[in-house]
């Protein structure tokens, strides 16, 4: 279970989803449309043992490694977010807020 909440006059609400990620790269969140703007994006590795690599690109294969039970937060990023796990069926929680 994820507990992600915040209070700010700039954030209306967060959209949440949890995806089971495997050892192949998958798109967690496509690039935002030109008229949309993400204010905050949080990616949470919910595994107790596996690592998750967060790739902030539609084509790269390297990224930021999340250790078990950690998260990554990026503000004002509208690009594609892809992920890959070190083990099969690794739960990754995504929360993002848009203007």
PDB file of C-alpha atoms in Angstrom:
ATOM      1  CA  UNK A   1       0.000   0.000   0.000  1.00  0.00           C
ATOM      2  CA  UNK A   2       1.269   3.479  -0.774  1.00  0.00           C
ATOM      3  CA  UNK A   3       0.720   6.541   1.316  1.00  0.00           C
ATOM      4  CA  UNK A   4       1.390   9.584  -0.821  1.00  0.00           C
ATOM      5  CA  UNK A   5      -0.310  12.828   0.024  1.00  0.00           C
ATOM      6  CA  UNK A   6       0.583  16.466   0.172  1.00  0.00           C
ATOM      7  CA  UNK A   7      -1.080  19.788   0.723  1.00  0.00           C
ATOM      8  CA  UNK A   8      -0.359  22.638  -1.648  1.00  0.00           C
ATOM      9  CA  UNK A   9      -2.426  25.271  -3.424  1.00  0.00           C
ATOM     10  CA  UNK A  10      -0.693  24.221  -6.675  1.00  0.00           C
ATOM     11  CA  UNK A  11      -1.532  20.498  -6.537  1.00  0.00           C
ATOM     12  CA  UNK A  12      -5.151  19.594  -7.154  1.00  0.00           C
ATOM     13  CA  UNK A  13      -4.826  15.841  -6.604  1.00  0.00           C
ATOM     14  CA  UNK A  14      -2.640  12.874  -7.422  1.00  0.00           C
ATOM     15  CA  UNK A  15      -3.466  10.135  -9.911  1.00  0.00           C
ATOM     16  CA  UNK A  16      -2.310   6.760  -8.560  1.00  0.00           C
ATOM     17  CA  UNK A  17      -1.532   3.421 -10.170  1.00  0.00           C
ATOM     18  CA  UNK A  18       0.476   0.334  -9.257  1.00  0.00           C
ATOM     19  CA  UNK A  19       2.130  -1.798 -11.927  1.00  0.00           C
ATOM     20  CA  UNK A  20       3.903  -5.123 -11.557  1.00  0.00           C
ATOM     21  CA  UNK A  21       7.163  -4.645 -13.448  1.00  0.00           C
ATOM     22  CA  UNK A  22       9.371  -7.439 -14.795  1.00  0.00           C
ATOM     23  CA  UNK A  23      12.922  -7.617 -16.145  1.00  0.00           C
ATOM     24  CA  UNK A  24      11.985  -6.001 -19.479  1.00  0.00           C
ATOM     25  CA  UNK A  25      11.683  -2.225 -19.859  1.00  0.00           C
ATOM     26  CA  UNK A  26       8.086  -0.964 -19.859  1.00  0.00           C
ATOM     27  CA  UNK A  27       6.571   2.498 -20.175  1.00  0.00           C
ATOM     28  CA  UNK A  28       5.135   3.525 -16.822  1.00  0.00           C
ATOM     29  CA  UNK A  29       3.912   6.928 -18.025  1.00  0.00           C
ATOM     30  CA  UNK A  30       3.830   8.291 -21.564  1.00  0.00           C
ATOM     31  CA  UNK A  31       4.916  11.846 -22.348  1.00  0.00           C
ATOM     32  CA  UNK A  32       2.334  14.454 -21.406  1.00  0.00           C
ATOM     33  CA  UNK A  33       0.355  16.153 -24.151  1.00  0.00           C
ATOM     34  CA  UNK A  34       1.557  19.650 -25.120  1.00  0.00           C
ATOM     35  CA  UNK A  35      -1.305  21.338 -23.246  1.00  0.00           C
ATOM     36  CA  UNK A  36      -0.718  19.323 -20.038  1.00  0.00           C
ATOM     37  CA  UNK A  37       1.834  19.977 -17.309  1.00  0.00           C
ATOM     38  CA  UNK A  38       2.936  17.565 -14.603  1.00  0.00           C
ATOM     39  CA  UNK A  39       3.721  19.383 -11.381  1.00  0.00           C
ATOM     40  CA  UNK A  40       4.980  16.399  -9.393  1.00  0.00           C
ATOM     41  CA  UNK A  41       5.703  12.756 -10.219  1.00  0.00           C
ATOM     42  CA  UNK A  42       6.588  10.109  -7.640  1.00  0.00           C
ATOM     43  CA  UNK A  43       7.765   6.572  -8.459  1.00  0.00           C
ATOM     44  CA  UNK A  44       7.847   4.180  -5.510  1.00  0.00           C
ATOM     45  CA  UNK A  45       9.580   0.791  -5.474  1.00  0.00           C
ATOM     46  CA  UNK A  46       7.292  -1.302  -3.272  1.00  0.00           C
ATOM     47  CA  UNK A  47       9.454  -4.432  -3.324  1.00  0.00           C
ATOM     48  CA  UNK A  48      11.297  -5.552  -0.208  1.00  0.00           C
ATOM     49  CA  UNK A  49      14.113  -7.149  -2.227  1.00  0.00           C
ATOM     50  CA  UNK A  50      14.235  -6.063  -5.905  1.00  0.00           C
ATOM     51  CA  UNK A  51      15.688  -2.882  -7.371  1.00  0.00           C
ATOM     52  CA  UNK A  52      13.893  -0.770  -9.985  1.00  0.00           C
ATOM     53  CA  UNK A  53      15.587   1.380 -12.609  1.00  0.00           C
ATOM     54  CA  UNK A  54      13.695   4.543 -13.575  1.00  0.00           C
ATOM     55  CA  UNK A  55      14.494   5.721 -17.114  1.00  0.00           C
ATOM     56  CA  UNK A  56      13.533   9.296 -17.988  1.00  0.00           C
ATOM     57  CA  UNK A  57      13.655   8.774 -21.741  1.00  0.00           C
ATOM     58  CA  UNK A  58      11.761   7.038 -24.513  1.00  0.00           C
ATOM     59  CA  UNK A  59      14.956   5.479 -25.918  1.00  0.00           C
ATOM     60  CA  UNK A  60      17.694   5.206 -23.262  1.00  0.00           C
ATOM     61  CA  UNK A  61      18.339   1.999 -21.341  1.00  0.00           C
ATOM     62  CA  UNK A  62      20.084   3.408 -18.250  1.00  0.00           C
ATOM     63  CA  UNK A  63      18.573   5.411 -15.448  1.00  0.00           C
ATOM     64  CA  UNK A  64      18.209   5.990 -11.723  1.00  0.00           C
ATOM     65  CA  UNK A  65      18.288   2.873  -9.546  1.00  0.00           C
ATOM     66  CA  UNK A  66      15.739   2.678  -6.731  1.00  0.00           C
ATOM     67  CA  UNK A  67      16.697   0.376  -3.903  1.00  0.00           C
ATOM     68  CA  UNK A  68      13.922  -1.721  -2.293  1.00  0.00           C
ATOM     69  CA  UNK A  69      11.241   0.305  -0.476  1.00  0.00           C
ATOM     70  CA  UNK A  70      12.468   3.689  -1.752  1.00  0.00           C
ATOM     71  CA  UNK A  71      11.027   6.347  -4.035  1.00  0.00           C
ATOM     72  CA  UNK A  72      12.035   8.938  -6.627  1.00  0.00           C
ATOM     73  CA  UNK A  73      10.354  12.303  -7.021  1.00  0.00           C
ATOM     74  CA  UNK A  74      10.685  14.644 -10.001  1.00  0.00           C
ATOM     75  CA  UNK A  75       8.937  17.970 -10.454  1.00  0.00           C
ATOM     76  CA  UNK A  76       7.942  19.604 -13.747  1.00  0.00           C
ATOM     77  CA  UNK A  77       8.955  16.656 -15.931  1.00  0.00           C
ATOM     78  CA  UNK A  78       6.590  15.980 -18.838  1.00  0.00           C
ATOM     79  CA  UNK A  79       8.556  13.318 -20.705  1.00  0.00           C
ATOM     80  CA  UNK A  80       8.235   9.555 -20.930  1.00  0.00           C
ATOM     81  CA  UNK A  81       8.962   7.490 -17.816  1.00  0.00           C
ATOM     82  CA  UNK A  82      10.007   3.868 -18.282  1.00  0.00           C
ATOM     83  CA  UNK A  83      11.018   1.301 -15.666  1.00  0.00           C
ATOM     84  CA  UNK A  84      12.652  -2.107 -15.399  1.00  0.00           C
ATOM     85  CA  UNK A  85      13.048  -4.336 -12.331  1.00  0.00           C
ATOM     86  CA  UNK A  86      15.777  -6.701 -11.212  1.00  0.00           C
ATOM     87  CA  UNK A  87      13.186  -9.422 -10.520  1.00  0.00           C
ATOM     88  CA  UNK A  88       9.858 -10.521 -11.945  1.00  0.00           C
ATOM     89  CA  UNK A  89       6.576  -9.130 -10.606  1.00  0.00           C
ATOM     90  CA  UNK A  90       8.034  -6.144  -8.770  1.00  0.00           C
ATOM     91  CA  UNK A  91       5.315  -3.694  -7.658  1.00  0.00           C
ATOM     92  CA  UNK A  92       5.967  -0.082  -8.661  1.00  0.00           C
ATOM     93  CA  UNK A  93       3.596   2.659  -7.557  1.00  0.00           C
ATOM     94  CA  UNK A  94       3.181   5.819  -9.629  1.00  0.00           C
ATOM     95  CA  UNK A  95       1.597   9.037  -8.389  1.00  0.00           C
ATOM     96  CA  UNK A  96       1.477  12.254 -10.393  1.00  0.00           C
ATOM     97  CA  UNK A  97      -0.287  15.588 -10.261  1.00  0.00           C
ATOM     98  CA  UNK A  98      -1.091  17.759 -13.272  1.00  0.00           C
ATOM     99  CA  UNK A  99      -2.183  21.328 -13.738  1.00  0.00           C
TER     100      UNK A  99
END
